[in-house]
XYZ file of N, CA and C in Angstrom:
747
model
N -18.344 110.999 12.959
C -18.358 112.312 11.883
C -19.511 112.459 11.217
N -20.194 113.304 10.908
C -21.925 113.147 10.347
C -21.403 113.986 8.775
N -22.390 113.025 7.812
C -21.898 113.969 6.601
C -23.103 114.731 6.324
N -22.900 116.193 5.501
C -24.365 116.839 5.182
C -23.801 117.096 3.345
N -25.136 117.189 2.945
C -25.537 117.346 1.440
C -25.740 118.638 1.260
N -25.007 119.292 0.509
C -25.310 121.029 0.167
C -25.325 121.046 -1.380
N -25.947 122.079 -2.048
C -26.319 121.673 -3.567
C -25.135 123.456 -3.546
N -24.339 123.153 -4.518
C -23.318 124.408 -4.823
C -24.146 125.485 -6.160
N -23.353 126.461 -6.029
C -24.063 127.594 -7.131
C -24.119 126.967 -8.693
N -23.455 125.803 -8.904
C -23.194 125.356 -9.998
C -24.280 124.367 -10.083
N -25.319 124.166 -9.215
C -26.179 123.207 -9.394
C -26.118 121.676 -8.817
N -24.588 121.354 -8.702
C -24.331 120.404 -8.279
C -24.484 119.891 -6.595
N -24.582 118.721 -6.405
C -24.386 118.380 -5.195
C -23.419 117.671 -4.297
N -22.852 118.525 -3.224
C -21.785 118.213 -2.595
C -21.678 117.803 -1.497
N -21.159 116.554 -0.787
C -20.764 116.061 0.518
C -20.154 116.709 1.626
N -20.426 117.066 2.754
C -19.540 117.934 3.501
C -19.387 117.127 4.641
N -18.371 116.995 5.242
C -17.835 116.197 6.367
C -18.005 117.091 7.613
N -18.902 116.931 8.563
C -19.271 117.818 9.702
C -18.006 117.243 10.905
N -17.357 118.545 11.640
C -16.505 117.947 12.802
C -17.403 118.207 14.336
N -17.683 117.375 14.872
C -18.386 117.419 16.346
C -17.360 118.211 17.118
N -18.059 119.050 17.823
C -17.302 120.043 18.884
C -16.662 119.016 19.812
N -15.670 119.388 20.496
C -14.805 118.711 21.382
C -15.374 117.983 22.582
N -16.385 118.876 23.032
C -17.185 118.306 23.975
C -18.314 117.231 23.466
N -18.406 117.221 22.561
C -19.627 115.915 22.288
C -18.843 114.657 21.881
N -17.582 114.665 22.004
C -16.772 113.254 21.916
C -17.264 112.855 23.179
N -17.871 111.362 23.427
C -18.153 110.752 24.542
C -16.853 110.127 25.076
N -15.729 109.837 23.745
C -14.731 109.274 24.468
C -13.872 109.883 25.150
N -13.639 111.440 24.716
C -12.965 112.168 25.564
C -13.531 112.490 27.157
N -14.870 112.447 27.471
C -15.186 112.422 28.727
C -15.062 111.190 29.373
N -14.720 110.188 28.738
C -14.521 108.624 29.525
C -12.948 109.005 29.869
N -11.849 109.612 28.992
C -10.771 109.726 29.562
C -10.853 110.666 30.450
N -11.651 111.790 30.404
C -11.297 112.914 31.645
C -11.690 112.131 33.030
N -13.023 111.450 32.790
C -13.531 110.768 34.084
C -12.477 110.010 34.709
N -11.673 108.934 33.813
C -10.627 108.097 34.400
C -9.489 108.959 34.934
N -9.386 109.814 34.050
C -8.149 110.911 34.873
C -8.486 111.393 36.424
N -9.583 111.629 36.462
C -10.059 112.186 37.761
C -10.020 111.248 38.693
N -10.705 110.094 38.401
C -10.582 109.093 39.196
C -9.183 108.639 39.743
N -8.270 108.786 38.881
C -6.712 108.142 39.042
C -6.374 109.510 40.115
N -6.926 110.573 39.691
C -6.187 111.418 40.479
C -6.495 111.696 42.173
N -7.884 111.586 42.177
C -8.532 111.239 43.477
C -8.199 109.970 43.982
N -7.868 108.700 43.630
C -7.178 107.674 44.248
C -5.898 107.974 44.678
N -5.057 108.486 43.869
C -3.816 108.955 44.141
C -3.871 109.788 45.459
N -4.419 110.898 45.465
C -4.460 111.748 46.772
C -5.203 111.112 48.114
N -6.196 110.301 47.820
C -6.589 109.528 49.142
C -5.329 108.552 49.665
N -4.604 107.866 48.611
C -3.855 106.977 49.024
C -2.559 107.694 49.717
N -2.208 108.790 49.089
C -1.300 109.588 49.726
C -1.557 110.232 50.974
N -2.984 110.902 51.407
C -3.185 111.184 52.696
C -3.476 110.295 53.600
N -3.625 108.603 53.238
C -3.651 107.635 54.264
C -2.354 107.325 54.552
N -1.392 107.198 53.647
C 0.276 107.121 53.984
C 0.458 108.039 55.087
N 0.569 109.660 54.798
C 0.578 110.542 55.810
C 0.206 110.387 57.037
N -1.172 110.125 57.118
C -1.623 109.565 58.192
C -0.677 108.546 59.266
N -0.737 107.172 58.309
C 0.098 106.740 58.962
C 1.446 106.766 59.541
N 2.047 107.813 58.828
C 3.417 108.060 59.224
C 3.318 108.590 60.539
N 2.212 109.850 60.487
C 2.125 110.833 61.382
C 1.588 110.072 62.866
N 1.080 108.956 62.408
C 0.826 108.068 63.661
C 1.944 107.226 64.258
N 2.714 106.522 63.435
C 3.579 106.105 64.031
C 4.995 106.878 64.820
N 4.901 108.257 64.060
C 5.946 109.298 64.822
C 5.510 109.571 66.345
N 4.028 109.633 66.352
C 3.546 110.273 67.766
C 3.707 108.845 68.554
N 3.628 107.235 68.064
C 3.732 106.421 69.020
C 5.136 106.437 69.424
N 6.008 106.734 68.299
C 7.252 106.732 68.668
C 8.085 107.599 69.929
N 7.442 108.962 69.908
C 7.361 109.978 70.667
C 6.942 109.704 71.967
N 5.848 109.016 72.028
C 5.324 108.742 73.576
C 6.296 107.334 73.961
N 6.632 106.512 73.004
C 7.256 105.513 73.660
C 8.439 105.760 73.945
N 9.210 107.215 73.701
C 10.433 107.366 73.849
C 10.105 107.894 75.043
N 9.160 108.884 75.437
C 8.750 109.629 76.772
C 8.867 108.313 77.889
N 8.026 107.454 77.605
C 8.225 106.393 78.455
C 9.176 105.709 79.023
N 10.248 105.577 78.086
C 11.502 105.075 78.279
C 12.304 105.873 78.921
N 12.582 107.233 78.707
C 13.043 107.983 79.606
C 12.561 108.005 80.873
N 11.301 107.944 81.277
C 10.736 107.880 82.397
C 11.556 106.903 83.133
N 11.375 105.378 82.618
C 11.931 104.290 83.015
C 13.436 104.393 83.342
N 14.209 105.152 82.434
C 15.588 105.080 82.793
C 15.877 105.891 83.925
N 15.034 107.116 83.883
C 15.352 107.900 85.448
C 14.769 107.383 86.220
N 13.927 106.285 86.731
C 13.425 105.629 87.636
C 14.604 104.925 87.982
N 15.371 104.152 86.769
C 16.307 102.995 87.089
C 17.552 103.674 87.716
N 17.766 104.902 87.132
C 19.010 105.680 87.404
C 18.902 105.902 88.769
N 17.796 106.236 89.213
C 17.674 106.915 90.844
C 17.943 105.703 91.977
N 17.468 104.371 91.373
C 17.512 103.399 92.008
C 19.186 102.796 92.012
N 19.730 102.874 91.106
C 21.299 102.633 90.674
C 21.728 103.654 92.036
N 21.437 104.875 91.990
C 22.346 105.734 92.698
C 22.221 105.370 94.160
N 21.175 105.018 94.736
C 20.790 105.051 96.224
C 21.268 103.385 96.485
N 21.245 102.316 95.536
C 21.693 100.756 95.888
C 22.915 100.590 95.401
N 23.034 100.871 94.015
C 24.774 99.963 93.464
C 25.061 100.909 92.501
N 26.351 100.519 92.027
C 26.910 101.166 90.870
C 26.387 100.861 89.736
N 26.356 101.506 88.576
C 26.093 101.381 87.478
C 26.397 101.614 86.243
N 26.233 101.596 85.317
C 26.596 102.367 83.971
C 25.118 102.012 83.027
N 24.706 103.201 82.243
C 23.473 102.846 81.623
C 23.595 104.193 80.317
N 23.099 103.496 79.414
C 22.696 104.441 78.310
C 21.945 105.409 78.437
N 21.773 106.514 78.753
C 20.866 107.533 79.201
C 19.910 108.129 78.029
N 20.927 108.619 76.852
C 20.058 109.321 75.626
C 19.074 110.064 76.528
N 19.308 111.099 77.366
C 18.244 112.000 77.684
C 18.684 113.572 77.376
N 17.509 114.261 77.229
C 17.964 115.594 77.084
C 17.714 116.693 78.067
N 18.367 117.413 78.809
C 18.098 118.307 79.891
C 18.404 119.657 79.534
N 17.845 120.590 80.116
C 18.122 122.098 79.721
C 18.804 122.822 80.863
N 19.708 123.523 80.546
C 20.747 124.485 81.738
C 19.862 125.617 81.845
N 20.124 126.364 82.652
C 19.509 127.313 83.353
C 19.736 128.627 82.178
N 20.710 128.683 81.199
C 20.672 129.413 80.203
C 20.290 129.169 79.184
N 19.488 127.955 78.928
C 18.778 127.386 77.757
C 19.306 126.727 77.033
N 20.695 126.170 76.943
C 21.651 125.302 76.637
C 20.974 123.705 76.733
N 20.747 123.206 75.546
C 20.501 121.949 75.706
C 21.307 120.847 75.433
N 21.619 119.908 76.803
C 22.392 118.902 76.750
C 21.868 117.606 76.547
N 22.631 117.094 75.647
C 21.954 115.425 75.447
C 22.893 114.541 76.069
N 22.457 113.681 76.992
C 23.200 112.808 77.880
C 23.209 111.402 77.209
N 24.313 110.927 77.145
C 24.698 109.552 76.280
C 24.630 108.481 77.340
N 25.483 108.998 78.257
C 25.539 107.545 79.385
C 25.669 108.057 80.437
N 25.835 107.532 81.488
C 26.062 108.022 83.061
C 26.248 106.689 83.665
N 26.857 106.778 84.692
C 27.625 105.717 85.786
C 27.724 106.409 87.259
N 27.020 105.607 88.028
C 27.071 106.226 89.306
C 27.771 105.590 90.506
N 28.635 106.075 91.427
C 29.769 105.335 92.323
C 29.215 105.743 93.593
N 29.250 104.622 94.378
C 28.857 104.836 95.678
C 30.083 105.442 96.936
N 29.858 106.059 97.491
C 30.724 106.633 98.208
C 30.544 106.656 99.766
N 31.184 106.853 100.917
C 30.757 106.686 102.138
C 31.794 107.596 103.033
N 32.183 108.850 102.339
C 33.294 109.607 102.789
C 32.592 110.470 103.849
N 32.977 110.434 104.812
C 32.570 111.678 106.058
C 33.559 112.418 106.821
N 33.149 113.621 107.224
C 34.334 114.131 108.029
C 33.406 115.283 109.159
N 33.883 114.846 110.454
C 33.132 115.528 111.546
C 33.716 115.922 112.493
N 35.161 116.100 111.988
C 36.340 116.829 112.632
C 36.321 118.579 113.046
N 35.283 119.039 112.242
C 35.550 120.902 112.175
C 33.945 121.563 113.038
N 34.244 121.541 114.166
C 33.263 122.223 115.041
C 31.942 121.529 115.172
N 32.261 120.034 115.199
C 30.995 119.421 115.352
C 30.105 119.115 114.104
N 30.556 119.986 113.162
C 29.755 119.732 111.960
C 30.030 118.382 111.168
N 29.116 117.892 110.342
C 29.531 116.827 109.634
C 29.247 116.641 108.211
N 30.356 116.515 107.339
C 30.059 116.731 105.995
C 30.259 115.207 105.393
N 29.208 114.602 104.575
C 29.174 113.534 104.016
C 29.076 113.506 102.365
N 29.667 112.843 101.726
C 29.166 112.715 100.308
C 28.739 111.383 99.921
N 27.702 111.255 99.422
C 27.009 109.865 99.377
C 26.933 109.004 98.163
N 27.411 109.864 97.185
C 27.563 109.111 95.604
C 27.894 110.280 94.758
N 28.583 109.697 93.501
C 29.234 110.762 92.558
C 28.772 109.635 90.966
N 28.067 110.725 90.608
C 27.709 110.216 88.885
C 28.447 110.998 87.982
N 28.917 110.131 87.126
C 29.776 110.732 85.901
C 29.113 110.528 84.673
N 28.578 111.613 83.807
C 27.943 111.379 82.722
C 28.602 111.870 81.400
N 28.334 111.012 80.392
C 28.925 111.767 79.068
C 27.854 112.265 78.134
N 28.213 113.380 77.451
C 27.055 114.130 76.585
C 27.592 114.381 75.495
N 26.793 114.706 74.296
C 27.181 115.585 73.012
C 27.627 116.689 73.474
N 28.959 117.197 72.610
C 29.685 118.416 73.090
C 28.540 119.290 72.948
N 28.623 120.355 74.060
C 27.977 121.812 74.329
C 28.879 122.744 74.692
N 28.363 123.742 74.585
C 29.287 125.451 75.036
C 28.647 125.573 76.383
N 29.507 125.790 77.533
C 29.213 126.330 78.686
C 30.063 127.377 79.122
N 29.539 128.449 79.785
C 30.154 129.517 80.049
C 30.837 129.267 81.620
N 32.023 129.090 81.572
C 32.801 128.919 82.830
C 33.510 130.221 83.239
N 33.016 130.091 84.755
C 33.343 131.621 85.395
C 34.781 131.976 85.331
N 35.832 130.804 85.135
C 37.231 131.723 84.793
C 37.492 131.251 83.147
N 37.204 130.609 82.680
C 37.652 130.571 81.534
C 36.931 130.951 80.304
N 35.560 131.417 80.531
C 34.400 132.068 79.634
C 33.959 130.797 78.807
N 33.332 130.863 77.510
C 32.631 130.016 76.827
C 33.851 128.740 76.476
N 33.532 127.310 77.198
C 34.212 126.483 76.721
C 33.268 125.447 76.427
N 34.051 124.333 75.450
C 33.152 123.066 74.866
C 33.377 122.206 76.012
N 32.182 121.578 76.617
C 32.076 120.505 77.470
C 31.715 119.125 76.811
N 32.171 118.257 77.456
C 31.490 116.749 77.195
C 31.263 115.730 77.855
N 30.607 116.515 78.980
C 29.817 115.398 80.218
C 30.170 116.422 81.569
N 29.418 115.593 82.449
C 29.727 116.373 83.726
C 30.187 115.335 85.054
N 30.215 116.057 86.026
C 29.921 115.088 87.496
C 29.228 115.556 88.304
N 28.117 115.252 88.857
C 27.056 115.266 89.937
C 27.459 114.595 91.411
N 27.859 115.431 92.517
C 28.302 115.008 93.525
C 27.241 115.193 94.628
N 26.429 114.226 95.356
C 25.504 114.158 96.190
C 26.188 114.555 97.663
N 25.939 115.619 98.276
C 26.594 115.721 99.756
C 25.555 116.157 100.676
N 25.447 115.656 101.985
C 24.608 115.808 102.942
C 25.830 116.658 104.109
N 25.040 117.678 104.707
C 25.808 118.687 105.536
C 25.064 118.506 107.253
N 25.610 118.298 108.131
C 24.662 118.549 109.559
C 25.792 119.540 110.169
N 25.017 120.763 110.640
C 25.882 121.778 111.578
C 25.520 121.197 113.070
N 27.097 121.805 113.617
C 27.258 121.322 114.802
C 26.203 122.230 115.941
N 26.979 122.712 116.894
C 26.164 123.694 117.778
C 26.112 125.026 117.825
N 26.761 125.491 116.351
C 26.893 126.743 115.667
C 26.360 126.891 114.040
N 26.009 127.849 114.118
C 25.164 128.243 112.724
C 26.178 128.272 111.909
N 26.538 127.798 110.657
C 27.378 127.619 109.589
C 26.999 128.019 108.245
N 28.470 128.323 107.557
C 28.387 128.653 106.200
C 28.984 127.780 105.450
N 28.509 127.068 104.513
C 29.298 125.928 103.771
C 29.397 126.685 102.439
N 30.709 126.939 102.183
C 30.911 127.694 100.672
C 30.828 126.726 99.363
N 29.679 125.759 99.551
C 30.023 124.769 98.420
C 29.465 125.328 96.745
N 28.928 126.498 97.013
C 28.804 127.167 95.458
C 29.985 127.831 95.198
N 30.947 127.700 95.867
C 32.408 127.932 95.271
C 33.513 126.850 94.977
N 32.980 125.698 95.222
C 33.781 124.690 95.298
C 34.582 124.443 93.864
N 35.696 123.644 93.904
C 36.385 123.198 92.927
C 37.002 122.040 93.041
N 36.858 121.116 91.762
C 36.957 119.973 91.695
C 38.539 119.741 90.889
N 39.237 118.728 90.915
C 40.016 118.045 90.108
C 40.053 116.561 89.664
N 40.249 116.071 88.808
C 40.119 114.827 88.400
C 41.319 114.315 88.103
N 41.197 113.001 88.543
C 42.708 112.138 88.188
C 43.359 112.378 87.019
N 42.884 112.992 85.983
C 43.595 113.288 84.669
C 44.021 114.445 84.844
N 44.212 115.255 85.829
C 44.660 116.777 85.758
C 43.740 117.738 85.492
N 42.195 117.327 85.321
C 41.489 118.825 84.880
C 41.038 119.442 86.121
N 41.055 120.673 86.091
C 40.425 121.458 87.147
C 39.103 122.265 86.800
N 38.030 122.192 87.777
C 36.761 122.573 87.100
C 35.924 123.469 88.313
N 35.525 124.314 87.970
C 34.821 125.073 89.171
C 33.323 124.467 88.949
N 32.600 124.632 90.177
C 31.169 124.252 90.324
C 30.356 124.925 89.625
N 29.439 124.398 89.021
C 28.311 124.992 88.407
C 27.191 125.471 89.231
N 27.568 126.541 89.870
C 26.416 127.024 90.949
C 25.021 127.796 90.604
N 24.817 127.621 88.990
C 23.597 128.023 88.542
C 22.645 126.914 88.529
N 23.544 125.503 87.988
C 22.560 124.678 87.462
C 22.482 123.652 88.706
N 23.418 123.435 89.584
C 23.541 122.689 90.486
C 22.456 123.303 91.745
N 22.959 122.495 92.672
C 22.538 123.022 94.354
C 23.604 123.108 95.217
N 23.385 123.976 96.333
C 24.230 124.145 97.247
C 23.408 124.305 98.633
N 24.332 124.240 99.631
C 23.937 123.911 101.066
C 23.913 125.601 101.394
N 24.797 126.292 101.428
C 25.232 127.408 101.990
C 24.854 127.363 103.274
N 23.935 128.561 103.867
C 23.782 128.912 105.155
C 22.867 127.467 105.796
N 23.518 127.302 106.855
C 22.871 126.241 107.711
C 22.858 126.318 109.098
N 21.643 126.141 109.761
C 21.363 126.502 111.321
C 21.867 125.369 111.854
N 22.143 125.824 113.298
C 22.973 124.580 114.131
C 21.931 123.698 114.252
N 22.363 122.150 114.207
C 21.463 120.923 114.770
C 20.863 120.515 113.296
N 20.832 121.626 112.246
C 19.933 121.343 111.414
C 20.858 120.348 110.178
N 20.006 119.551 109.253
C 21.064 118.718 108.127
C 20.420 119.227 106.779
N 21.181 119.352 105.922
C 20.808 119.937 104.516
C 21.341 118.938 103.528
N 20.759 118.591 102.420
C 21.386 117.961 101.229
C 21.515 118.852 99.784
N 22.310 118.556 99.264
C 22.388 119.159 98.011
C 23.387 118.252 97.001
N 23.212 118.693 95.627
C 24.045 118.165 94.801
C 24.968 118.937 93.871
N 26.326 119.032 94.085
C 27.103 119.760 93.185
C 27.417 119.185 91.784
N 27.401 120.321 91.040
C 27.522 119.854 89.613
C 28.675 120.594 88.740
N 29.360 119.795 88.345
C 30.565 120.200 87.378
C 30.755 119.868 85.910
N 30.598 120.685 85.034
C 30.931 120.665 83.711
C 32.289 120.038 83.142
N 32.429 119.059 82.812
C 33.605 118.457 82.283
C 34.193 118.532 80.973
N 35.281 119.221 80.401
C 35.679 119.540 79.025
C 36.154 118.330 78.272
N 37.063 117.483 79.125
C 37.333 116.313 78.380
C 36.880 115.123 79.137
N 35.939 114.504 78.603
C 35.252 113.163 79.024
C 34.922 112.150 77.981
N 35.330 111.072 77.905
C 35.102 110.131 76.890
C 34.491 108.761 77.126
N 34.301 108.313 78.614
C 33.815 107.544 79.132
C 33.509 107.823 80.721
N 32.592 107.095 81.388
C 31.945 107.452 82.488
C 33.032 106.765 83.575
N 33.915 105.831 83.210
C 34.986 105.202 84.335
C 36.277 105.947 83.805
N 36.462 107.103 83.362
C 37.614 108.032 82.686
C 38.397 107.929 83.958
N 37.921 108.308 85.259
C 38.482 108.774 86.524
C 38.648 107.607 87.396
N 39.884 107.414 88.216
C 39.877 106.850 89.252
C 39.843 107.433 90.471
N 39.863 108.875 90.641
C 39.285 109.636 91.818
C 39.292 110.832 91.324
N 38.374 111.764 92.168
C 38.505 113.039 92.327
C 38.696 113.698 93.540
N 39.099 115.008 93.267
C 39.630 115.601 94.798
C 38.589 117.150 94.714
N 38.046 117.318 95.733
C 36.851 118.265 95.635
C 37.609 118.940 96.899
N 37.261 120.395 96.809
C 38.076 121.741 97.904
C 36.902 122.598 98.057
N 36.445 122.788 99.526
C 35.181 123.871 99.661
C 35.553 124.481 100.793
N 35.315 125.661 101.152
C 35.370 126.514 102.399
C 34.013 125.994 103.556
N 34.347 126.473 104.761
C 33.156 126.878 105.678
C 33.643 127.538 106.996
N 32.685 128.191 107.411
C 32.926 128.931 108.607
C 31.734 128.941 109.293
N 31.968 129.284 110.929
C 30.857 129.446 111.819
C 30.336 131.083 111.181
N 28.785 131.257 111.520
C 28.355 132.581 110.950
C 28.376 133.564 112.087
N 28.728 133.160 113.197
C 29.071 134.258 114.338
C 30.158 134.289 115.091
N 30.969 134.055 114.314
C 32.406 133.894 115.111
C 33.213 134.791 114.186
N 33.384 135.857 114.589
C 34.056 136.872 113.671
C 35.938 136.692 113.840
N 36.201 135.957 114.987
C 37.434 135.822 115.234
C 38.279 134.450 114.289
N 37.289 133.628 113.754
C 37.498 132.228 113.213
C 38.237 132.148 111.932
N 38.635 131.755 111.161
C 39.102 131.604 110.176
C 38.719 130.656 109.146
N 38.637 130.483 107.914
C 38.193 129.690 106.880
C 38.557 128.233 107.163
N 37.908 127.290 107.313
C 38.267 125.795 107.278
C 37.843 125.233 105.876
N 39.071 124.706 105.132
C 38.999 123.875 104.100
C 38.810 122.724 104.343
N 37.706 122.238 103.456
C 37.672 120.664 103.257
C 38.346 120.269 102.190
N 39.323 119.626 102.284
C 40.013 118.952 100.950
C 39.577 117.540 100.960
N 39.000 116.832 99.865
C 38.541 115.827 99.882
C 38.791 115.134 98.775
N 39.507 113.614 98.940
C 39.808 112.536 97.620
C 38.844 111.436 97.788
N 37.987 111.406 96.941
C 37.056 110.218 96.667
C 37.561 109.379 95.385
N 37.795 107.997 95.853
C 38.080 107.076 94.906
C 36.691 106.792 93.942
N 36.928 106.726 92.827
C 35.896 106.104 91.852
C 36.297 104.618 91.119
N 36.414 103.736 91.919
C 36.992 102.378 91.397
C 36.160 101.349 91.820
N 34.705 101.664 92.024
C 34.273 100.514 92.706
C 33.763 99.508 91.605
N 33.890 99.930 90.611
C 33.541 99.017 89.151
C 34.618 98.314 88.587
N 35.998 98.634 89.027
C 37.041 98.287 88.456
C 37.660 96.912 89.106
């Protein structure tokens, strides 16, 4: 703070203290510069932290994708070779856009075969039971129902000397604990029409309302019809199959 001497009207000299303008105080500029440096340093630290978090999230997502691929490969191998129970933790999307999160699945080997009808051979090669997070499914008879899992049945059909129609898109499943379930013809596969001598494979899919664990059922019962395509006088033949699911017990 500087001092200035002025002479008054009375002829006397007076000392007046002058105040500097705020921007002339070097200490204020130092404080300002320090605050700017703190802000810039804080922003750079936050930006680096955010980058690290994004990078970790990306790596975790990529690792999850590889894990799902590995689980899928293992599940396929287990289905073909042996019974298994694995934590799937996988997400699939149904034909209507519904997302289904699979939490666990178990495959059961079967060796059922029936070649008693007109030389055609119906085989079931495996049954997979899977638990899921609850999801809503539009059942053909019951409308929107809450499901907790699924049953997938692998089948193979060889037609005899006649062209055949297998009505597996209308199959009905019963579980050993009393549930009756219609096939999901939109999301599963079906054989339908098949020419004589040909072999076709498909996977029937059933959404299960009450399912808490993959080994919940001791058996399943499956019913579906078949008939020759060119024999108007024939009546429908009903396949009525009971498949035990106790290989792991």
